Every structure is written in C-alpha cells, then in structure tokens.
Coordinates of C-alpha atoms in Angstrom, one line a residue:
M189 CA 109.1 174.0 102.4
K190 CA 105.8 174.2 104.4
K191 CA 103.9 172.8 101.4
I192 CA 106.3 170.0 101.0
C193 CA 105.9 169.0 104.7
I194 CA 102.1 169.1 104.4
T195 CA 102.3 167.0 101.3
L196 CA 104.5 164.4 103.0
V197 CA 102.1 164.3 106.0
I198 CA 99.2 163.7 103.7
L199 CA 101.0 161.0 101.7
C200 CA 102.1 159.2 104.9
S201 CA 98.5 159.4 106.2
M202 CA 97.2 158.0 103.0
T203 CA 99.8 155.2 103.1
M204 CA 98.9 154.3 106.7
T205 CA 95.2 154.3 105.7
V206 CA 95.8 151.9 102.8
M207 CA 97.9 149.6 105.0
A208 CA 95.2 149.5 107.6
A209 CA 92.6 148.8 105.0
G210 CA 94.7 146.1 103.5
R211 CA 95.5 144.4 106.8
L212 CA 95.1 140.6 106.7
E213 CA 91.8 139.6 108.2
R214 CA 91.5 136.4 110.3
P215 CA 88.9 135.2 112.8
K216 CA 89.7 135.6 116.5
L217 CA 89.1 132.0 117.1
V218 CA 88.8 128.7 115.1
V219 CA 86.8 126.0 116.8
G220 CA 87.0 122.4 115.4
L221 CA 84.1 120.2 116.7
V222 CA 84.2 116.5 116.0
V223 CA 81.3 114.3 117.0
D224 CA 82.5 110.8 117.4
Q225 CA 80.5 108.3 115.3
M226 CA 78.2 111.0 113.8
R227 CA 76.7 109.7 110.6
W228 CA 75.9 112.4 108.0
D229 CA 72.2 111.6 108.1
Y230 CA 72.0 112.4 111.8
L231 CA 71.9 116.1 110.7
Y232 CA 68.5 115.3 109.3
Y233 CA 67.3 112.1 110.9
Y234 CA 66.8 114.1 114.2
Y235 CA 66.4 117.5 112.5
N236 CA 62.8 118.0 113.6
E237 CA 63.7 117.2 117.2
Y238 CA 66.6 119.6 117.5
G239 CA 66.2 123.0 119.1
E240 CA 66.8 126.2 117.2
G241 CA 70.2 127.1 118.7
G242 CA 72.4 124.0 118.2
L243 CA 72.8 121.6 115.3
K244 CA 69.8 123.2 113.5
R245 CA 71.5 126.6 113.8
L246 CA 74.6 125.2 112.1
V247 CA 72.6 123.7 109.3
D248 CA 70.3 126.7 108.8
E249 CA 73.0 129.4 109.0
G250 CA 76.2 127.6 108.0
F251 CA 77.5 125.9 104.8
S252 CA 77.0 122.1 104.6
C253 CA 79.0 119.7 102.4
E254 CA 76.3 117.1 101.8
N255 CA 78.5 114.6 100.0
N256 CA 81.5 114.5 102.3
M257 CA 83.4 111.2 102.5
I258 CA 86.3 109.5 104.3
P259 CA 88.9 108.7 101.6
Y260 CA 90.7 105.7 103.4
I261 CA 90.2 102.5 105.2
P262 CA 89.8 101.7 108.1
T263 CA 87.3 104.4 109.3
I264 CA 88.5 104.4 112.9
T265 CA 88.5 107.1 115.7
A266 CA 92.3 107.9 115.9
I267 CA 92.7 108.0 112.1
G268 CA 89.6 110.2 111.7
H269 CA 90.7 112.8 114.2
T270 CA 94.2 112.9 112.7
S271 CA 93.0 113.0 109.1
I272 CA 90.6 115.9 109.7
Y273 CA 93.4 118.1 111.2
T274 CA 96.2 117.0 108.9
G275 CA 94.3 116.9 105.7
S276 CA 96.0 113.6 105.1
T277 CA 95.6 109.8 105.4
P278 CA 97.4 107.0 107.3
A279 CA 99.7 106.5 104.3
L280 CA 101.3 109.8 105.1
H281 CA 100.5 110.8 108.7
G282 CA 101.3 107.4 110.2
I283 CA 98.3 107.0 112.6
C284 CA 96.9 103.7 111.4
G285 CA 94.3 102.9 114.0
N286 CA 93.5 103.2 117.7
D287 CA 95.8 100.3 118.1
F288 CA 98.2 98.9 115.6
F289 CA 101.7 97.5 115.2
I290 CA 104.9 99.3 114.4
D291 CA 107.4 96.9 113.0
G292 CA 105.9 94.0 114.9
K293 CA 105.4 95.7 118.2
P294 CA 101.9 96.5 119.5
V295 CA 101.3 100.2 120.1
Y296 CA 98.5 102.4 121.2
C297 CA 98.2 105.4 118.9
C298 CA 99.0 108.0 121.6
G299 CA 100.9 105.8 124.1
D300 CA 104.1 107.3 125.3
S301 CA 106.1 105.7 128.1
T302 CA 108.5 108.7 128.2
V303 CA 105.9 111.0 129.7
R304 CA 103.8 110.8 132.9
S305 CA 100.4 111.8 133.9
V306 CA 99.7 115.4 135.1
G307 CA 96.5 115.5 137.2
S308 CA 96.5 111.9 138.4
D309 CA 98.7 109.1 139.5
T310 CA 97.5 106.6 136.9
K311 CA 98.9 105.7 133.5
E312 CA 96.0 107.3 131.7
G313 CA 98.1 110.4 131.1
Q314 CA 101.1 108.6 129.6
M315 CA 100.1 110.0 126.2
S316 CA 101.5 112.3 123.5
P317 CA 101.2 112.9 119.7
R318 CA 104.7 111.4 119.0
N319 CA 103.4 108.6 116.7
L320 CA 101.9 111.3 114.5
I321 CA 104.5 112.2 111.8
A322 CA 102.6 115.1 110.1
S323 CA 101.6 118.6 111.1
T324 CA 98.1 119.8 111.9
I325 CA 96.1 123.0 111.3
G326 CA 97.1 124.1 114.8
D327 CA 100.8 123.5 114.1
E328 CA 100.6 125.5 111.0
L329 CA 98.7 128.3 112.8
K330 CA 101.5 128.4 115.4
L331 CA 104.1 128.7 112.6
A332 CA 102.2 131.4 110.8
T333 CA 101.9 133.6 113.8
N334 CA 105.4 133.0 115.2
W335 CA 103.9 130.9 118.0
K336 CA 101.6 133.6 119.3
S337 CA 98.4 131.7 118.7
K338 CA 97.1 129.5 121.5
V339 CA 96.0 126.0 120.5
I340 CA 94.3 123.7 123.0
G341 CA 92.4 120.3 122.6
V342 CA 89.6 119.0 124.8
A343 CA 87.9 115.6 124.7
L344 CA 87.0 112.7 127.0
K345 CA 89.1 110.3 124.9
D346 CA 92.8 111.0 125.0
R347 CA 93.3 110.4 121.3
A348 CA 90.5 112.8 120.4
A349 CA 92.1 115.6 122.4
I350 CA 95.8 115.0 121.5
L351 CA 95.8 114.2 117.8
P352 CA 93.7 117.2 116.6
A353 CA 95.7 119.7 118.7
G354 CA 98.9 118.5 117.2
H355 CA 102.6 118.6 118.2
A356 CA 103.0 122.3 119.1
A357 CA 99.7 122.6 121.1
D358 CA 99.8 124.6 124.4
A359 CA 97.7 121.9 126.0
A360 CA 95.4 118.9 125.5
Y361 CA 93.1 117.7 128.2
W362 CA 91.3 114.3 128.4
W363 CA 89.3 112.4 131.0
D364 CA 91.0 109.9 133.3
T365 CA 88.2 107.5 134.3
K366 CA 90.4 106.0 137.1
A367 CA 90.9 109.4 138.7
G368 CA 87.5 110.9 137.8
N369 CA 88.9 114.1 136.4
F370 CA 90.7 115.8 133.4
V371 CA 94.4 115.2 133.0
T372 CA 97.2 116.0 130.6
S373 CA 100.8 114.8 130.3
T374 CA 104.3 116.1 130.8
Y375 CA 104.5 116.4 127.1
Y376 CA 102.6 119.6 127.5
M377 CA 103.3 120.8 131.1
N378 CA 104.5 119.7 134.5
E379 CA 101.6 120.9 136.5
L380 CA 97.9 121.7 135.8
P381 CA 97.0 125.3 135.6
Q382 CA 95.2 126.4 138.8
W383 CA 91.9 126.9 136.9
V384 CA 92.0 123.2 135.8
K385 CA 92.7 122.1 139.3
D386 CA 89.7 124.2 140.4
F387 CA 87.6 122.8 137.6
N388 CA 88.5 119.2 138.6
K389 CA 87.7 119.9 142.2
Q390 CA 84.2 121.1 141.3
N391 CA 83.5 118.4 138.7
R392 CA 85.3 115.3 139.9
T393 CA 83.4 112.0 139.7
K394 CA 83.9 108.9 141.7
P395 CA 87.0 107.0 140.4
G396 CA 85.9 104.3 137.9
Y397 CA 82.6 106.0 137.1
D398 CA 81.8 105.5 133.4
L399 CA 81.3 109.2 132.4
K400 CA 82.4 108.6 128.9
G401 CA 79.5 106.2 128.2
K402 CA 76.8 108.6 129.6
N403 CA 75.0 111.6 128.2
E404 CA 76.5 113.7 130.9
G405 CA 79.8 113.0 129.3
V406 CA 78.7 115.4 126.5
T407 CA 77.9 118.1 129.0
M408 CA 81.2 117.6 130.8
T409 CA 83.0 118.0 127.5
F410 CA 81.4 121.3 126.7
K411 CA 81.7 122.5 130.2
M412 CA 85.5 121.9 130.0
A413 CA 85.6 123.5 126.6
E414 CA 83.9 126.6 128.0
A415 CA 86.3 126.7 130.9
V416 CA 89.2 126.7 128.4
L417 CA 87.5 129.4 126.4
V418 CA 87.1 131.7 129.5
N419 CA 90.2 130.9 131.5
E420 CA 92.7 130.8 128.6
Q421 CA 91.0 133.9 127.0
M422 CA 90.6 132.1 123.7
G423 CA 89.8 134.5 120.9
Q424 CA 91.0 137.5 123.0
H425 CA 94.6 137.6 121.8
E426 CA 96.4 139.5 119.1
E427 CA 96.5 136.4 116.8
T428 CA 94.0 133.8 116.0
D429 CA 93.6 131.0 118.6
M430 CA 92.3 127.5 118.0
L431 CA 90.2 125.2 120.2
T432 CA 89.6 121.6 119.2
I433 CA 86.7 119.7 120.8
S434 CA 85.6 116.1 120.4
V435 CA 82.4 114.6 121.8
S436 CA 83.2 111.0 122.7
S437 CA 80.0 109.8 124.4
T438 CA 78.1 109.6 121.2
D439 CA 80.5 106.8 120.0
I440 CA 80.5 104.8 123.2
I441 CA 76.7 104.8 123.4
G442 CA 76.3 104.1 119.7
H443 CA 78.6 101.0 120.0
A444 CA 76.5 99.7 122.8
V445 CA 73.0 100.2 121.5
G446 CA 73.2 100.8 117.7
T447 CA 72.0 103.6 115.5
R448 CA 68.3 103.4 115.9
C449 CA 67.4 103.3 119.5
P450 CA 66.1 105.7 122.2
E451 CA 69.5 106.0 123.8
N452 CA 71.1 107.2 120.6
K453 CA 68.4 109.8 120.1
A454 CA 68.8 110.9 123.8
V455 CA 72.6 111.5 123.4
Y456 CA 72.0 113.6 120.3
M457 CA 69.4 115.6 122.0
Q458 CA 71.9 116.3 124.8
L459 CA 74.5 117.2 122.2
D460 CA 72.1 119.6 120.6
K461 CA 71.3 121.3 123.9
D462 CA 74.9 121.6 125.0
L463 CA 76.1 122.8 121.6
A464 CA 73.4 125.5 121.7
A465 CA 74.6 126.8 125.0
F466 CA 78.2 126.7 123.8
L467 CA 77.5 128.6 120.7
T468 CA 75.8 131.3 122.9
K469 CA 78.9 131.4 125.0
L470 CA 81.0 131.9 121.9
D471 CA 78.7 134.7 120.7
Q472 CA 79.2 136.4 124.1
Q473 CA 82.9 135.7 124.6
V474 CA 84.3 136.1 121.1
G475 CA 81.4 137.8 119.3
K476 CA 79.1 136.6 116.5
G477 CA 81.0 136.6 113.2
N478 CA 84.3 136.6 114.9
Y479 CA 84.9 132.9 115.2
L480 CA 85.1 130.2 112.5
L481 CA 83.6 126.8 113.5
F482 CA 83.4 123.5 111.7
L483 CA 81.5 120.4 112.6
T484 CA 82.4 117.0 111.4
A485 CA 82.9 113.4 112.5
D486 CA 85.7 110.9 112.7
H487 CA 83.5 108.2 111.2
G488 CA 80.0 107.0 110.9
A489 CA 78.4 103.7 112.0
A490 CA 76.6 100.7 110.5
H491 CA 73.1 99.8 111.4
N492 CA 72.8 96.8 113.6
H493 CA 72.8 93.7 111.5
N494 CA 70.1 91.8 113.4
Q495 CA 67.8 94.8 113.0
L496 CA 68.5 94.8 109.3
K497 CA 67.9 91.1 108.9
E498 CA 64.5 91.5 110.5
H499 CA 63.6 93.6 107.5
R500 CA 65.2 91.2 105.0
I501 CA 68.3 93.3 104.3
P502 CA 71.4 91.1 103.9
A503 CA 73.7 91.7 106.9
G504 CA 75.8 90.0 109.5
G505 CA 78.7 90.0 111.9
L506 CA 82.2 89.1 110.8
E507 CA 84.3 88.6 113.9
S508 CA 87.6 88.8 112.1
W509 CA 89.6 88.5 115.3
K510 CA 88.6 84.8 115.4
H511 CA 90.4 84.3 112.1
V512 CA 93.9 84.8 113.8
K513 CA 93.9 81.6 115.8
A514 CA 92.3 79.5 113.1
L515 CA 94.6 80.9 110.5
N516 CA 97.7 80.2 112.6
E517 CA 96.5 76.6 113.1
Y518 CA 96.1 76.3 109.3
L519 CA 99.6 77.7 108.6
S520 CA 101.1 75.4 111.2
Q521 CA 99.7 72.5 109.4
L522 CA 101.4 73.7 106.2
H523 CA 104.6 74.5 108.0
P524 CA 104.9 72.0 111.0
G525 CA 106.9 73.1 114.0
T526 CA 106.7 76.8 113.3
K527 CA 105.6 79.4 115.9
P528 CA 102.5 81.5 115.0
L529 CA 103.0 83.2 111.7
I530 CA 100.2 85.7 112.1
L531 CA 100.9 88.4 114.6
G532 CA 97.4 89.6 115.0
S533 CA 94.6 91.7 113.4
H534 CA 93.0 95.1 113.7
S535 CA 90.0 96.3 111.6
M536 CA 90.2 93.3 109.2
R537 CA 93.9 94.0 108.6
Y538 CA 96.1 90.9 109.3
Y539 CA 99.7 91.3 110.4
L540 CA 102.4 88.8 109.5
N541 CA 104.9 87.8 112.2
Y542 CA 108.0 88.4 110.3
D543 CA 110.3 87.4 113.1
N544 CA 108.8 83.9 113.3
I545 CA 108.7 83.6 109.5
K546 CA 112.4 84.5 109.3
A547 CA 113.3 82.1 112.1
A548 CA 111.5 79.3 110.3
G549 CA 113.4 80.1 107.1
L550 CA 110.1 80.7 105.2
D551 CA 109.4 83.1 102.4
A552 CA 107.1 85.9 103.7
Q553 CA 105.3 86.3 100.3
K554 CA 104.5 82.6 100.2
V555 CA 103.1 82.7 103.7
K556 CA 101.1 85.8 102.8
D557 CA 99.6 84.1 99.7
E558 CA 98.7 81.0 101.7
A559 CA 96.9 83.2 104.3
I560 CA 95.0 85.1 101.7
E561 CA 93.8 81.9 100.0
W562 CA 92.6 80.6 103.4
L563 CA 90.8 83.9 104.3
K564 CA 89.1 84.0 100.9
K565 CA 87.1 80.9 101.9
D566 CA 85.1 83.1 104.2
R567 CA 82.3 84.2 101.9
R568 CA 81.6 87.2 104.1
F569 CA 84.6 88.7 102.4
V570 CA 84.1 90.2 98.9
N571 CA 87.9 89.9 98.4
V572 CA 91.0 89.5 100.4
I573 CA 94.1 91.3 99.1
D574 CA 97.8 91.8 99.6
M575 CA 98.2 95.3 100.9
E576 CA 101.3 95.9 98.9
K577 CA 99.4 95.1 95.7
A578 CA 96.2 97.0 96.6
A579 CA 96.6 99.4 93.7
T580 CA 96.0 96.6 91.2
A581 CA 93.5 94.6 93.1
P582 CA 90.3 93.6 91.2
L583 CA 88.1 96.0 93.1
P584 CA 86.3 99.3 92.2
V585 CA 88.7 102.3 92.0
T586 CA 87.1 103.9 95.0
V587 CA 87.8 100.9 97.2
R588 CA 91.3 100.5 95.9
E589 CA 92.2 104.1 96.5
R590 CA 90.9 104.0 100.1
I591 CA 92.9 100.9 100.8
V592 CA 96.1 102.5 99.4
N593 CA 95.4 105.7 101.3
G594 CA 95.2 103.7 104.5
Y595 CA 98.4 101.8 104.0
Y596 CA 101.6 102.8 105.8
P597 CA 104.3 100.0 105.6
G598 CA 105.2 98.5 108.9
R599 CA 102.1 99.9 110.6
S600 CA 99.0 99.0 108.6
G601 CA 99.2 95.2 108.3
D602 CA 99.9 92.9 105.3
I603 CA 96.5 91.5 104.3
F604 CA 93.1 93.3 104.1
G605 CA 89.7 91.7 104.0
V606 CA 87.1 93.6 102.1
A607 CA 83.7 92.7 103.7
R608 CA 80.4 92.3 102.0
P609 CA 78.1 95.4 102.5
Q610 CA 76.6 95.5 106.0
F611 CA 78.8 92.6 107.2
T612 CA 80.4 94.4 110.1
D613 CA 83.4 93.4 112.3
T614 CA 81.2 92.6 115.3
S615 CA 79.6 89.6 117.0
D616 CA 77.3 87.6 114.8
A617 CA 75.2 86.5 117.8
P618 CA 71.4 86.8 117.2
D619 CA 71.0 88.9 120.3
Y620 CA 73.7 91.4 119.5
K621 CA 72.3 95.0 119.7
G622 CA 75.3 97.3 119.1
T623 CA 77.3 98.5 116.1
T624 CA 80.7 99.4 115.0
H625 CA 82.6 101.1 112.1
G626 CA 85.7 100.7 110.0
H627 CA 84.6 100.0 106.5
W628 CA 84.7 101.9 103.2
N629 CA 80.9 101.9 102.8
P630 CA 78.8 105.0 103.1
Y631 CA 77.4 104.1 106.5
D632 CA 80.9 104.4 107.9
A633 CA 82.5 106.9 105.5
H634 CA 79.7 109.5 104.8
I635 CA 80.2 112.2 107.5
P636 CA 79.0 115.7 108.0
A637 CA 81.2 118.8 107.2
V638 CA 79.5 122.0 108.2
F639 CA 81.3 125.4 108.3
F640 CA 79.8 128.2 110.4
G641 CA 80.6 131.7 111.4
W642 CA 83.4 134.0 110.2
K643 CA 83.1 134.7 106.4
I644 CA 80.8 131.7 105.9
E645 CA 77.7 132.3 103.8
H646 CA 74.7 130.0 104.2
G647 CA 74.4 127.3 101.6
S648 CA 75.3 123.7 100.7
T649 CA 77.0 121.7 98.0
S650 CA 76.3 118.2 96.7
A651 CA 79.7 118.0 95.0
R652 CA 82.0 115.3 96.4
T653 CA 84.2 116.5 99.1
Y654 CA 86.4 114.6 101.5
M655 CA 87.4 114.7 105.2
T656 CA 90.9 115.7 104.0
D657 CA 89.5 118.8 102.4
I658 CA 88.6 120.4 105.8
A659 CA 92.1 121.3 106.8
P660 CA 93.1 123.0 103.5
T661 CA 89.8 124.9 103.6
V662 CA 90.4 126.3 107.0
C663 CA 94.0 127.1 106.2
E664 CA 93.0 129.0 103.0
L665 CA 90.4 131.0 104.9
L666 CA 93.2 131.9 107.4
H667 CA 95.8 132.5 104.7
I668 CA 98.2 130.1 106.3
Q669 CA 100.1 127.1 104.8
M670 CA 98.2 123.8 104.8
P671 CA 99.6 121.0 107.0
N672 CA 102.8 119.4 105.6
A673 CA 101.3 116.1 104.5
C674 CA 98.0 117.5 103.3
I675 CA 96.6 115.9 100.2
G676 CA 93.1 117.5 100.3
N677 CA 91.9 120.5 98.4
A678 CA 90.2 123.7 99.7
I679 CA 86.4 123.6 99.1
T680 CA 85.9 126.2 96.4
E681 CA 82.3 126.8 97.3
I682 CA 83.4 128.0 100.7
V683 CA 86.7 129.8 100.1
D684 CA 85.6 131.6 96.9
D685 CA 82.5 133.2 98.5

C-alpha cells in the first residue's frame, strides 16, 4: 500500500511538472505604437541621425517588414488606426474616414452625442468607438482572458486613442485643446482616476494652446503613456495587458511643412529621443523580453508638389473639394429647378444627395453617370469610377482591390476619382509648402511594420505584407482569436520563428 501511495505521489508530481512546463506563454504586455504620417522610408532617411536607444534600436534588434502596404483607399488617419487593430478594411469595419456620411448624414468617425466629456466641460470628450462595427486586438484579448486583461489607449487625437483600444477597453485618453489637458468620455467612466487628475494638474497647458502641432506634443504623449504604465500597473497582472499609443504631432507638423524640411526632421528627432526613454521605462517596469511591441503608421505622406516641380518631377494639387460646387452647377443645368444633387466630398470620394435626387424624380444611376463624365474632364484624374462597379473598372488590379476594400455602402461615397501620381488633394498654389495623404500610391501606402521584444528574432523580410497582417500576427503570437472582421494573415517569418 505504501508503494502504491509513493507511486501516486510521483505520478501526480510528474503530471504537475508537465502541466507547468506546458503552460501557455504570453508576454506580460503588448504595446502598439502608431506614428501618424510616418512614411516607411523615415526608418532610414533619418537613420544616421537617430540615437541608439529609440527607432534605431527597434530596427537593429527587431523584425522589420520592409514591403508593408496599406490595402485600401483612402489612406486616412481614422481608417489606418482602425485597420491596424482590426486587421480589416473600411468595407468590413465601417470606419470610412475621419469624416464621412452615413446614409446622407455627416458624421465624425468617433462623434457620439450620447456621451459627455470626462475631464472637461467641452464637447471634445463626446466621443466613443460606436461607429466601429468590428472588434480589435484588445477586444479579442479581453475575451480570451475572461476580461482580466487591461486595455488602454493614449493619443493626442481622440480617434487615435479610441479606435485602436476598441469597444471593451478600460479607458482611452486624448487631449482636449480647449481645456488644455487629457480627457475621456462617459463611454468609459464617469470620473477620471485620481492619478489622471494629478497628471493633468501637473501638465495642463493654457486653454487653446496648440500642443498637438508642436514637438512637445510627442513628449506629452509618451509622458501620459508612461503614467498609464505605472499607475495602471500595466504588465503586472496575471494576464497580458495592452497599451495602444499614437503619436499625433508628426502628422500635424508634416501637413503644415511637408516631408523634407527642418521641422519634420526635428519632430522625428524628438520622437526618437522620447521613444528611447519609453523603451527604457518598459525595460525597467515590465522587463526586457517580457513585452511585445510593434511600430507602424496609419498612412504615409506625399512630397510637396511645388518642391517636386522644381526638380522637373510631374506633380500638382487637385483641390477636389472645389468640384462639388461646380459639379452641382453643371447638374442643375442638366436638371433645371433641382436642389444640389451632390452632397459633398471627402478624400476624392463624391457623395450623391439621394434625398434631392428622389424628390426631383430623377434616376440616381443617370445622375451618377453624368457626374462621372463631368469629373473625367479634369485631366488630373487618371480615371473616375462608379464605386459600385469598382471591381470591373479599367484599372490595375492593385488599385481596383484597394478601392473595393475601402467601399462600405452608405458610408464611402458613390464616385471615386483616381488621381495622377503626385497629384495630391491639396492647394495647387505655387507657394503651398505642406502635404497630405489619402492615395493608393507608395508615398501614402508604404508604411513601417517593426516587431520588437517578446519572442521576436532580429531580421527583416522584403515579402509583401499589409497593414491588415499586423493584428493576426499579434493574435497568433498571443494564441488568441483574431478580430472578427480580420482579413489579414499572420506574417509567417515572425510567427514561425
């Protein structure tokens, strides 16, 4: 009997040892870092200027996807942040721009009049992810851990904090310029945590001060991210936590001054410095090798067209918003007595006013065809297409696919203008110095995707990857289900190592 008991103890001990050895491994923390308007080539254009501990550390120690592209049009901030974390495109996740129309009604991507600001008395906090119809990495992480994981988003732009964090996030914090501090909304909580109140008291700026458009906005973003890391004890819980961070100032400065100017270099030097300090904090707080971090961008940016023309490269501004008034005047000549038949435009997508078309007893397809023929007269367009017929449009497959991936009926417009390369939707004035984004072309669609930290071996791939591959890659590394509208694929060079 004694031998039997000893044998059972040994067997139980062996079983427990095997179970312990076979325990599912996950990092303590996942950090998603999006740098707004970061072209892929910025990894290398400023490489020799970077210090050793920031962007250069990610490139030199992490795994870089060198041929990573955005698979939809338009390449816009709200769509990019959403697509990264859903692994999907507007056709399925429903976020079709920063601003767009839903069944003829103008909406802001995160606008939500049913909630109120927390942390200020302004309308800047009336935001939520309710227009997003798909789940995110954070949502799936919550589900996989029975809601034990903590998920928090931080950015100066509201959409860059809210959309990455997802529906089930514990919090999202963004900067209220009118109040001069970070806020959230009643979608998440009814009162700011005491540590956020203390942070705001110590870091508040004068109301109306343009922090977002300054280099110090980068520093404030990482300062807030570090405060979340420490005060919410991210990476210190039983289950994996997730922190989403977006750097907004790079985009605002880039829009104002373009891609090749001292101000652009300065903001990337600030990013590099602040990132280095944040990585050091992660090493101290969570531990080297205990966190998984990825760096990417929501979109790139075109070079300034006036600068290109100085060097004999074809380029120009398009100013598509001016088409709306002229197009309505043209259509009113064809259909006298009608109210405006074009509702508006966003990112070279034109929206029909179906209410006015119906009231006039007109055929919507006929009006659409007339508008397309008029727009085609603008030779700055390569082609102008009916969004519902994009799959058969006479365009290269890559462009067709990206238009289809960006089309959500009732939200994405009815007509799309495909611009000539380097003809951006900006002012065509000869003194214009800024830039924008939104096109399918590499300058807007080629973005970095660098993985770093937990289980990531140093290396790179030139194989084509997509923004939508980031979410399934992270989810496979975590052994959780990918987001529910995900169409991307895990990057085998990373998950198979």
